[in-house]
mmCIF file of N, CA and C in Angstrom:
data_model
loop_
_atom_site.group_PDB
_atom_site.id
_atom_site.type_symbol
_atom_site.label_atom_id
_atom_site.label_comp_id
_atom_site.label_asym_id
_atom_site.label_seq_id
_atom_site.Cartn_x
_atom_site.Cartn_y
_atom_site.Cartn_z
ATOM 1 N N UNK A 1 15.404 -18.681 -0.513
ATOM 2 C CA UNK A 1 14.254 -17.824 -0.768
ATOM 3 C C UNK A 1 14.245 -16.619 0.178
ATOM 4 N N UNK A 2 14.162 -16.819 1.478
ATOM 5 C CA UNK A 2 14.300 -15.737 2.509
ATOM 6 C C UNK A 2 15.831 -15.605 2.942
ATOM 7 N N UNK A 3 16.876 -16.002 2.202
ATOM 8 C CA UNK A 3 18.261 -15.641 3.080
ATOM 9 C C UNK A 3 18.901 -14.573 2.601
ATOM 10 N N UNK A 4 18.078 -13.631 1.836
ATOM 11 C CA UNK A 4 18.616 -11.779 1.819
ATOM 12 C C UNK A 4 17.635 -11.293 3.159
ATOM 13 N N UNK A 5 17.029 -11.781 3.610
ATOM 14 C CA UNK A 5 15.609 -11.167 4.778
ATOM 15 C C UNK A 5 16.693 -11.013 5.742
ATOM 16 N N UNK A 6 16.735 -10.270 6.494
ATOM 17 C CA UNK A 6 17.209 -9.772 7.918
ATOM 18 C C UNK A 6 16.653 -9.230 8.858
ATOM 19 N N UNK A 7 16.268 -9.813 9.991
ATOM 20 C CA UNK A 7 16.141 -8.882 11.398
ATOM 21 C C UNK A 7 16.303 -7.373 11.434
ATOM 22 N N UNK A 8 15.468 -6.804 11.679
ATOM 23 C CA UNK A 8 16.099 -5.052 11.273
ATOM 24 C C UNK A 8 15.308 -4.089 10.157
ATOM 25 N N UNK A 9 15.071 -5.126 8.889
ATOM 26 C CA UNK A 9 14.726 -4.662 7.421
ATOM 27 C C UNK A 9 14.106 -3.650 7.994
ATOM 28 N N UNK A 10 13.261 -2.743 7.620
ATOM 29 C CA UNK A 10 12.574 -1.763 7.507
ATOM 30 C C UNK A 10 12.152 -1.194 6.073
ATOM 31 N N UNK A 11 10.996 -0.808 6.090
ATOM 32 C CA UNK A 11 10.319 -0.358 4.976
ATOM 33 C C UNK A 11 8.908 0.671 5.404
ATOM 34 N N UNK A 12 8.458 1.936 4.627
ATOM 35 C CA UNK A 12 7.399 2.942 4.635
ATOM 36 C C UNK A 12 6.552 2.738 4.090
ATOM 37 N N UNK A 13 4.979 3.419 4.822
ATOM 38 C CA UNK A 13 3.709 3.090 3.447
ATOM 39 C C UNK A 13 3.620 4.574 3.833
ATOM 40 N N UNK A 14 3.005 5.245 2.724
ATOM 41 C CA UNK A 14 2.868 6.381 3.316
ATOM 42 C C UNK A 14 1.416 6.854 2.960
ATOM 43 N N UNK A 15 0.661 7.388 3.413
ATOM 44 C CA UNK A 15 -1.105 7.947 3.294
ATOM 45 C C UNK A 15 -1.397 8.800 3.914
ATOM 46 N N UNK A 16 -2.111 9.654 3.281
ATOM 47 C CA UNK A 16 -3.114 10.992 3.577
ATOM 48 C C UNK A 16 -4.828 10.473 4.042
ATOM 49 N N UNK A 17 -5.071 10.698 5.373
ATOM 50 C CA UNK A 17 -6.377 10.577 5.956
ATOM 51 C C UNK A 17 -7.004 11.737 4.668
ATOM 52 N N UNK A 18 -8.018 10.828 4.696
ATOM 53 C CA UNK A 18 -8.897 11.446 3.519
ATOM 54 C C UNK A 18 -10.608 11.220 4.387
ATOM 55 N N UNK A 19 -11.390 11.607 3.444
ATOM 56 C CA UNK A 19 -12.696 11.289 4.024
ATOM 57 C C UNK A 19 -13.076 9.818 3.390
ATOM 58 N N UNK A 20 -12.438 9.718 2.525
ATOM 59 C CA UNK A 20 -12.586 7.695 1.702
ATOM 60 C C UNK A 20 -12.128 6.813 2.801
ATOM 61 N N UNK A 21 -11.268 7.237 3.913
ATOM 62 C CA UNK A 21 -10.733 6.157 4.403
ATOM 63 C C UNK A 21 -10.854 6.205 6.007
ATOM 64 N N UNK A 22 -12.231 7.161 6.159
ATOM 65 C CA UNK A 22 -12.577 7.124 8.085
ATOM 66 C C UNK A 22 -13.155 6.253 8.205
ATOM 67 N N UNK A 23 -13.165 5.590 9.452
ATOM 68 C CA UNK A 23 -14.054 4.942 10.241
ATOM 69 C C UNK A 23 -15.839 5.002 9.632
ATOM 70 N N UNK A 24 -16.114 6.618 9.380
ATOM 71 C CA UNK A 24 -17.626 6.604 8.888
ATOM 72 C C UNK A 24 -17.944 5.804 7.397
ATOM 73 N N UNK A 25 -16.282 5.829 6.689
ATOM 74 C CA UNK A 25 -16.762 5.679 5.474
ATOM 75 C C UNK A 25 -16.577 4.319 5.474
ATOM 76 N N UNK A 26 -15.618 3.637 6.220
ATOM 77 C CA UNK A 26 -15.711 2.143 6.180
ATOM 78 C C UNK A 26 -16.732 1.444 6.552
ATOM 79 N N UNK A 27 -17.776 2.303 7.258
ATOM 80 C CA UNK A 27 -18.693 1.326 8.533
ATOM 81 C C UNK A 27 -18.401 0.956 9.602
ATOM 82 N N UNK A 28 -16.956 1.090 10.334
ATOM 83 C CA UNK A 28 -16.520 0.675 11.862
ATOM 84 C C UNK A 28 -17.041 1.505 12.770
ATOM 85 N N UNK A 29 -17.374 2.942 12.253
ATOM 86 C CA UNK A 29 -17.571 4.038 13.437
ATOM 87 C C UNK A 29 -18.442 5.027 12.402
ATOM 88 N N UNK A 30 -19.308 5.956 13.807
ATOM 89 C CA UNK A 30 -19.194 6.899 13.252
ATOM 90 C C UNK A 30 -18.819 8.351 13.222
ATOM 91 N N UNK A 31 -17.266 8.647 13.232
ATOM 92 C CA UNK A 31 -16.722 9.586 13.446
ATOM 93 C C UNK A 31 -15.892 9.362 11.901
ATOM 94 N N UNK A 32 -15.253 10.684 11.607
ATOM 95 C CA UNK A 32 -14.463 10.947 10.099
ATOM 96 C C UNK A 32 -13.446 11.488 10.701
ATOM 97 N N UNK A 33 -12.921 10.055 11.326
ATOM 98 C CA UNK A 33 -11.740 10.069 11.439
ATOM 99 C C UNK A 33 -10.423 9.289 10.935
ATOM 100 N N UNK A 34 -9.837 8.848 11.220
ATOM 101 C CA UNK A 34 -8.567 7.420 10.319
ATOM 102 C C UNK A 34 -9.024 6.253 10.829
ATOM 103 N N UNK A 35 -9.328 5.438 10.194
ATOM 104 C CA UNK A 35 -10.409 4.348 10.164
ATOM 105 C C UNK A 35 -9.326 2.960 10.891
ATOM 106 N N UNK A 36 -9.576 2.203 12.015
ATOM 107 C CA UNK A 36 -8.711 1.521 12.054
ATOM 108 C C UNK A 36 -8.234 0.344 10.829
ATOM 109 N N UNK A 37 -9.030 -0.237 10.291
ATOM 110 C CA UNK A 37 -9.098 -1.131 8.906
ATOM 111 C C UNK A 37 -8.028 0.093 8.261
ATOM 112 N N UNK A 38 -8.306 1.114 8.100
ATOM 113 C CA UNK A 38 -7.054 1.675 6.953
ATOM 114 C C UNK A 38 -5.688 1.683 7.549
ATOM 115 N N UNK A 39 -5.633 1.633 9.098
ATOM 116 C CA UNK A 39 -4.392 1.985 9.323
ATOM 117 C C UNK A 39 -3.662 0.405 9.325
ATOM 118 N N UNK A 40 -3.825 -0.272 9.682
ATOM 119 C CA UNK A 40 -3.743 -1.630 9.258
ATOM 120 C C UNK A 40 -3.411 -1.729 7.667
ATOM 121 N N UNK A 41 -4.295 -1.612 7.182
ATOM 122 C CA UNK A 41 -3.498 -1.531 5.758
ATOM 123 C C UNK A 41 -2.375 -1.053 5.579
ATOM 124 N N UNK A 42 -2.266 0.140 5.652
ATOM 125 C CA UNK A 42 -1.000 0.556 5.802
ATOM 126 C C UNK A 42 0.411 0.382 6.004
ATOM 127 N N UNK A 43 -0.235 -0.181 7.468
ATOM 128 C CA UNK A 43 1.103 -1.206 8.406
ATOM 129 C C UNK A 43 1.254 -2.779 7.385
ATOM 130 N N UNK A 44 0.256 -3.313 7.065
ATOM 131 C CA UNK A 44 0.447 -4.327 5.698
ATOM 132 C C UNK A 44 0.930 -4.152 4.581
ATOM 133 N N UNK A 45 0.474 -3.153 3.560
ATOM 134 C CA UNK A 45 1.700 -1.988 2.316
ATOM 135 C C UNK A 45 2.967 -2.288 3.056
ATOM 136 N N UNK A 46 3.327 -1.439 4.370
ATOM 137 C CA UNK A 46 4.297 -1.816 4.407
ATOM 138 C C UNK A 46 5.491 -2.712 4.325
ATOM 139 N N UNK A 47 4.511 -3.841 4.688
ATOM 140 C CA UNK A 47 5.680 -5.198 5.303
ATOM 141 C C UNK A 47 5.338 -5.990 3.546
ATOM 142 N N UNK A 48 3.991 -5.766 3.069
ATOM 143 C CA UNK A 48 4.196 -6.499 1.415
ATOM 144 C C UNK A 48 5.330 -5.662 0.610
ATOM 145 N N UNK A 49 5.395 -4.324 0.962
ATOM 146 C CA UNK A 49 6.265 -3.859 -0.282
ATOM 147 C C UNK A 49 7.678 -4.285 0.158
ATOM 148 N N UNK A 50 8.157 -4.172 1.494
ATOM 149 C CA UNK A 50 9.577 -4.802 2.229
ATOM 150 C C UNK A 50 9.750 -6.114 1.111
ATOM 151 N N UNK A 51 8.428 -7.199 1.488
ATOM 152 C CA UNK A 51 9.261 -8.313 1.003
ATOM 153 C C UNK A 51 9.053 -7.997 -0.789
ATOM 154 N N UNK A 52 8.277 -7.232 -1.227
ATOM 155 C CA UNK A 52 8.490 -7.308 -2.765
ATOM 156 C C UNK A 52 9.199 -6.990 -3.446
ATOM 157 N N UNK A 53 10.153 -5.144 -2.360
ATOM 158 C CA UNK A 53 11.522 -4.710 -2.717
ATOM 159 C C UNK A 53 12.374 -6.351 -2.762
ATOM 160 N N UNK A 54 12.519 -6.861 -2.214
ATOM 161 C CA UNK A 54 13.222 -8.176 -2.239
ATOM 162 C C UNK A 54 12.899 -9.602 -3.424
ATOM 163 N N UNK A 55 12.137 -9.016 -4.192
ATOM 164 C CA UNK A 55 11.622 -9.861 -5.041
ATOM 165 C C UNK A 55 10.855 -11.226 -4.669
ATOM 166 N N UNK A 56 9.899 -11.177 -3.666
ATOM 167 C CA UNK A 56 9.224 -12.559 -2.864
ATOM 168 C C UNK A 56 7.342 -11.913 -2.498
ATOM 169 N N UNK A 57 7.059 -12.660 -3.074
ATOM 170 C CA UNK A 57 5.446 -12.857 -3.246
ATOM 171 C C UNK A 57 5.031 -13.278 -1.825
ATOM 172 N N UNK A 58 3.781 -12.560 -1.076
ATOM 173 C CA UNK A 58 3.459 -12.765 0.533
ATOM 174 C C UNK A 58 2.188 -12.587 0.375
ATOM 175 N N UNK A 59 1.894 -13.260 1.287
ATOM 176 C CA UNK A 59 0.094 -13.075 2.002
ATOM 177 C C UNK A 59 0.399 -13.168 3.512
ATOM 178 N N UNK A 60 -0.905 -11.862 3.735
ATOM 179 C CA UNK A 60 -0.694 -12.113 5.407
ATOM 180 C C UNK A 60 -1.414 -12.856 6.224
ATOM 181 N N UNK A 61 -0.918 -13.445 7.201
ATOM 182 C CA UNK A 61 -1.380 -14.000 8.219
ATOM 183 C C UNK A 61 -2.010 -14.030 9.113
ATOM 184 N N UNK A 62 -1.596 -12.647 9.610
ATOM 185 C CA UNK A 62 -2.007 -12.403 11.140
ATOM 186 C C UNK A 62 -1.704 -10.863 11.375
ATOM 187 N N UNK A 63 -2.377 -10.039 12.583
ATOM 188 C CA UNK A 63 -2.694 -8.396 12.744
ATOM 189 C C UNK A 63 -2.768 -8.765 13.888
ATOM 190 N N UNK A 64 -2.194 -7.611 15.186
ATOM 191 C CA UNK A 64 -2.637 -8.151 16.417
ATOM 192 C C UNK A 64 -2.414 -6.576 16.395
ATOM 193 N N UNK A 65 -3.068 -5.515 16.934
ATOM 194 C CA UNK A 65 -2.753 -4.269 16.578
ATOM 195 C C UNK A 65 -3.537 -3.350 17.522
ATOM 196 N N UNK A 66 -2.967 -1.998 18.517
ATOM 197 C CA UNK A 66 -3.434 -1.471 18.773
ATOM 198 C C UNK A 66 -3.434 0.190 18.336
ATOM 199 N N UNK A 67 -5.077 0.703 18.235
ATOM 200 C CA UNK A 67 -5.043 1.986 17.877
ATOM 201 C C UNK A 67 -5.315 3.282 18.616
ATOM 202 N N UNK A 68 -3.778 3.814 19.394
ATOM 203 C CA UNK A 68 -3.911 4.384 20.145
ATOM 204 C C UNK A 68 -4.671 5.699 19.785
ATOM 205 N N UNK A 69 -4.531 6.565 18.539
ATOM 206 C CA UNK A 69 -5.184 8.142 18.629
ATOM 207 C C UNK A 69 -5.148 8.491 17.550
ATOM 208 N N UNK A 70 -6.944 9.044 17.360
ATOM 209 C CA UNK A 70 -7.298 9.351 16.040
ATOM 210 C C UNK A 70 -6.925 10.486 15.256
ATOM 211 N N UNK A 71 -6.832 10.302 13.853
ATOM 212 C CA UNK A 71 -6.463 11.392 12.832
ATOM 213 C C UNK A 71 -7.682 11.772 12.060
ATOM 214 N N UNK A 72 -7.435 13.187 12.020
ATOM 215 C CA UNK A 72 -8.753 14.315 11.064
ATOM 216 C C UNK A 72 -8.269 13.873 9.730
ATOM 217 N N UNK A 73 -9.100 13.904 9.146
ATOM 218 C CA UNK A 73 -8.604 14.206 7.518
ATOM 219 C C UNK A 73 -7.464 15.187 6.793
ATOM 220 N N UNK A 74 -6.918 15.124 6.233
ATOM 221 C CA UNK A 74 -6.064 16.194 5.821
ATOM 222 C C UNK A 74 -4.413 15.573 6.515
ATOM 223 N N UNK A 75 -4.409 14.689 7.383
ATOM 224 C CA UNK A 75 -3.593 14.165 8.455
ATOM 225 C C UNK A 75 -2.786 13.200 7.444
ATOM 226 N N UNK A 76 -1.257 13.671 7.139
ATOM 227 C CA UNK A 76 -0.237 12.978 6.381
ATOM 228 C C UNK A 76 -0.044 11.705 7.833
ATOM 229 N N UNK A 77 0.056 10.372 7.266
ATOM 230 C CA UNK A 77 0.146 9.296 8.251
ATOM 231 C C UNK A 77 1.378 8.587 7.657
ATOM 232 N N UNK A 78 1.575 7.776 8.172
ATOM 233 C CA UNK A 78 2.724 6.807 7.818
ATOM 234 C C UNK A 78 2.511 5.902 8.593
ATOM 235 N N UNK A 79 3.140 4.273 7.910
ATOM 236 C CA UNK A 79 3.653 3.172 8.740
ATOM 237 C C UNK A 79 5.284 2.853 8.925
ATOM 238 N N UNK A 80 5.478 1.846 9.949
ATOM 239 C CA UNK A 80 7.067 1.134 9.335
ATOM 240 C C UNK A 80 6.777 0.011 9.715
ATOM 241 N N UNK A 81 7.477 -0.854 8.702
ATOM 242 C CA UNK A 81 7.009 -2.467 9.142
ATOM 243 C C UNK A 81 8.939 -2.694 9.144
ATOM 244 N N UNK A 82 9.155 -3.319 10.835
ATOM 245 C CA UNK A 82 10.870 -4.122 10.756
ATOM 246 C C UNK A 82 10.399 -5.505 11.050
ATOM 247 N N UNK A 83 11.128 -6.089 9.979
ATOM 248 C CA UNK A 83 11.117 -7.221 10.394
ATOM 249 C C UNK A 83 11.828 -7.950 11.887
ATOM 250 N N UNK A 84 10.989 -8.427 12.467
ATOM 251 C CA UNK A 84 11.370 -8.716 14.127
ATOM 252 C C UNK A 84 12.269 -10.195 13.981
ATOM 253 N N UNK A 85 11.541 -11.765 13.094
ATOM 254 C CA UNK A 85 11.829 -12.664 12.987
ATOM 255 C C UNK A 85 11.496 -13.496 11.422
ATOM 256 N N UNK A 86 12.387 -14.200 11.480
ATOM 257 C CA UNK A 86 11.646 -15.183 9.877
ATOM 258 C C UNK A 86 12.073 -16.618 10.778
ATOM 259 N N UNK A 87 11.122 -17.690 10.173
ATOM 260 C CA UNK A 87 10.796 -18.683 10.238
ATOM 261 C C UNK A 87 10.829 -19.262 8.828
ATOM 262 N N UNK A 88 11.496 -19.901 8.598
ATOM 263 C CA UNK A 88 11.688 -20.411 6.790
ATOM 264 C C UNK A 88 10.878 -19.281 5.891
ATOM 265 N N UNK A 89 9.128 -19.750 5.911
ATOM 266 C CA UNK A 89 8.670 -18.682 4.971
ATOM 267 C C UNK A 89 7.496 -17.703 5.703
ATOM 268 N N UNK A 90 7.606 -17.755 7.116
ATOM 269 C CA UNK A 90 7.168 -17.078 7.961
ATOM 270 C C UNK A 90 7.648 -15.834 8.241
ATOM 271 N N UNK A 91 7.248 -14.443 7.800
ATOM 272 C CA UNK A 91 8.252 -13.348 8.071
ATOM 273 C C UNK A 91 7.332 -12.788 9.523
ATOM 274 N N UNK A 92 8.392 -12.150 10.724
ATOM 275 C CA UNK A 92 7.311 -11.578 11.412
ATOM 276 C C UNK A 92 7.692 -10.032 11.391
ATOM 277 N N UNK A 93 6.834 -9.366 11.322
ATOM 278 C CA UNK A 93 6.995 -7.847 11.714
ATOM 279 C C UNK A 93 6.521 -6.874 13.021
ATOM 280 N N UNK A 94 7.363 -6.389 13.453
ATOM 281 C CA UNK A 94 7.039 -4.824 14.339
ATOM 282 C C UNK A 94 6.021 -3.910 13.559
ATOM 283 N N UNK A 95 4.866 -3.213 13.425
ATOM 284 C CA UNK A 95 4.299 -2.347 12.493
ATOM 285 C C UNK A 95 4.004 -1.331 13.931
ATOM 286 N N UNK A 96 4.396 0.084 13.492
ATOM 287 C CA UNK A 96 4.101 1.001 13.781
ATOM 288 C C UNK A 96 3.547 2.355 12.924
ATOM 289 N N UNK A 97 2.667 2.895 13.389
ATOM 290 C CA UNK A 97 2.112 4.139 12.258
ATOM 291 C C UNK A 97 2.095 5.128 13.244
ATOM 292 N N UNK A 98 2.501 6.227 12.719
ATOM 293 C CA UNK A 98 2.486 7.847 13.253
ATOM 294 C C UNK A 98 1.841 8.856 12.034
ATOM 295 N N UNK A 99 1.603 9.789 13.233
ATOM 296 C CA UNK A 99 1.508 11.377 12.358
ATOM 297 C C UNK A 99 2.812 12.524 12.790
ATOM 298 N N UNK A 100 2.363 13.541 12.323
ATOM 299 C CA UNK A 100 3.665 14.172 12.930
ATOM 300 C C UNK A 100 3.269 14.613 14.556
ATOM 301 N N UNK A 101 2.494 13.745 15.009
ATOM 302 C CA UNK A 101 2.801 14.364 16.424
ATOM 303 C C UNK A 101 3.051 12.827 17.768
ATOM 304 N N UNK A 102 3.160 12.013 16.627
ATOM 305 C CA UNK A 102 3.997 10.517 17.027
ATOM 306 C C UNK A 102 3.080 9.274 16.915
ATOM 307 N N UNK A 103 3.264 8.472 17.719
ATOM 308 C CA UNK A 103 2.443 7.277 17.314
ATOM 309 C C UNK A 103 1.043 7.219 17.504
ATOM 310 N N UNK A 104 0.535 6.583 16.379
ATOM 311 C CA UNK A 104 -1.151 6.579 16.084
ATOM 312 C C UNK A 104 -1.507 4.968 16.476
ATOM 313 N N UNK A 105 -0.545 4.139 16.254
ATOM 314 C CA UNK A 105 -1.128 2.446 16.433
ATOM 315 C C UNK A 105 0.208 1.890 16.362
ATOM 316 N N UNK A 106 0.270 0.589 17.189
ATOM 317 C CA UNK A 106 1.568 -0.400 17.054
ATOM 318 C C UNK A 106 0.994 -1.944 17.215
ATOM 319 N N UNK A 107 2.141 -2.494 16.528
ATOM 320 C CA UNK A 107 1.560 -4.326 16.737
ATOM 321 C C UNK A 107 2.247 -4.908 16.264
ATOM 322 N N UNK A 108 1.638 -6.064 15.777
ATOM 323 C CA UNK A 108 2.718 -6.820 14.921
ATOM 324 C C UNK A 108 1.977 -7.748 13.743
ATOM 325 N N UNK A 109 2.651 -7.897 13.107
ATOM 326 C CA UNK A 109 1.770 -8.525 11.592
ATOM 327 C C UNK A 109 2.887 -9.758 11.310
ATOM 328 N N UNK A 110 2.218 -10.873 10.950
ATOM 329 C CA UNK A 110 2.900 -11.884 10.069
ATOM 330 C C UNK A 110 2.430 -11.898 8.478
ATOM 331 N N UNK A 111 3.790 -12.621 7.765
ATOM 332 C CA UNK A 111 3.250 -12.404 5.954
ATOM 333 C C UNK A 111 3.705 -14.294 6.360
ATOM 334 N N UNK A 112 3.407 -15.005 4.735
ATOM 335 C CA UNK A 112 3.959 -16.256 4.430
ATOM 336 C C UNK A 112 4.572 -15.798 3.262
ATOM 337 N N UNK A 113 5.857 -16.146 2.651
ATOM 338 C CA UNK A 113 6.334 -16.050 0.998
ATOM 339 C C UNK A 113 5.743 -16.895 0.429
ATOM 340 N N UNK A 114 4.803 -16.694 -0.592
ATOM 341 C CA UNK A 114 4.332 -18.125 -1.505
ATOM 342 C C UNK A 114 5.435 -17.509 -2.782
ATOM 343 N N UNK A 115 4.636 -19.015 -4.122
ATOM 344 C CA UNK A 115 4.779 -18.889 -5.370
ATOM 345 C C UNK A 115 3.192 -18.608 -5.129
ATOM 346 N N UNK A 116 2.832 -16.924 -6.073
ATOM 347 C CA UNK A 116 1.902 -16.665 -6.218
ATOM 348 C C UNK A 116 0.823 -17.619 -7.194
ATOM 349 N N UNK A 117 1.440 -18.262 -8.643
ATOM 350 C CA UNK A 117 1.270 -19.424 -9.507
ATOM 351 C C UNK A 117 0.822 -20.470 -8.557
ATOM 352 N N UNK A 118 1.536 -21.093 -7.504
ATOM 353 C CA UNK A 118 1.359 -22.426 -6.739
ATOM 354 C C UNK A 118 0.134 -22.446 -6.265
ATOM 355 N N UNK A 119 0.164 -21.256 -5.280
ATOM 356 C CA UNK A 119 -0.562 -20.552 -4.285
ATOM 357 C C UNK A 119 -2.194 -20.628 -5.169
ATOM 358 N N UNK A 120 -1.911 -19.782 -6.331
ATOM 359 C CA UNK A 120 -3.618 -19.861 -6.826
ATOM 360 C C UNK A 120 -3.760 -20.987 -7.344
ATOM 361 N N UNK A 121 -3.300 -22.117 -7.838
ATOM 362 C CA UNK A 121 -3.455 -23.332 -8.350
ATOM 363 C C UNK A 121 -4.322 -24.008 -7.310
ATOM 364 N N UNK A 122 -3.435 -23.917 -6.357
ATOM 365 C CA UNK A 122 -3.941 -24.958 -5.157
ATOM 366 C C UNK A 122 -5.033 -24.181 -4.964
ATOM 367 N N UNK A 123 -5.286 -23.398 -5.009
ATOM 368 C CA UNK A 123 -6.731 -22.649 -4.437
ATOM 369 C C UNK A 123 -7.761 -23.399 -5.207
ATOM 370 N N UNK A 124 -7.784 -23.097 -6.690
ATOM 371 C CA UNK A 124 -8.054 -23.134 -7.699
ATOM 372 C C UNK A 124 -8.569 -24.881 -7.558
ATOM 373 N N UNK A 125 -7.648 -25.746 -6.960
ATOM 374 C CA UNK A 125 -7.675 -27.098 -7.392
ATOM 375 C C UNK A 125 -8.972 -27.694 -6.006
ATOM 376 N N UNK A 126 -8.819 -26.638 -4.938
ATOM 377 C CA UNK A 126 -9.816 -26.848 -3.803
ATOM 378 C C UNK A 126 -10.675 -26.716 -3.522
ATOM 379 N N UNK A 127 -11.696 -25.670 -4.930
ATOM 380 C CA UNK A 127 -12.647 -25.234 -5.102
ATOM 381 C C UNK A 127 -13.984 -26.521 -5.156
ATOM 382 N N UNK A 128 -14.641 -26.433 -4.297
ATOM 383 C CA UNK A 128 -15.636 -27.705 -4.419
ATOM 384 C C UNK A 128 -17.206 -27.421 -4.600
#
């Protein structure tokens, strides 16, 4: 299941700070600036589309993430998610996001590979 995954992988999310996605408009802050919840996303796009280029279904785990410096609107952003380690169906990632004047936040994120089918069944079957 994970033995095309490699140490190294790398993959892009790419987003435009907008006024939909500051801090004011999420509710975390109130400045209209790049909202930490969005940049996180981002760094997550990233590491889901890595494993989906690969054909493998993920949910994440875990965010441990810091956000060093805020972006105005209009501000082209980016993430990269490398994969650091896998653990059978444990992937772990490096996530970093920049603008063009360098890094905005770094951390690290875990995904699990499910069967998306399994995955909602069992949900489905736990509902009480």
């Amino acid at each position: 299941m994970t033995e095309d995954l490699k140490p190294g992988m790398t993959n892009i999310a790419r987003r435009m700070v907008t006024d939909q996605n500051t801090a004011a408009a999420y509710g975390t802050g109130a400045l209209g600036v790049f909202s930490t919840p969005a940049m996180i996303s981002m760094m997550e796009e990233a590491a889901f589309l890595l494993l989906k280029k690969q054909g493998l279904s993920s949910v994440g785990t875990g965010v441990n993430i810091k956000h060093l410096r805020a972006c105005l609107p209009g501000t082209p952003v980016w993430a990269e998610a490398e994969i650091e380690s896998i653990d059978r169906r444990a992937v772990y990632f490096k996530v970093t996001a920049y603008d063009a004047q360098g890094e905005i936040g770094k951390g690290t994120h875990s995904r699990f590979i499910i069967d998306p089918e399994k995955f909602l069944q069992k949900l489905q079957n736990s509902k009480g």
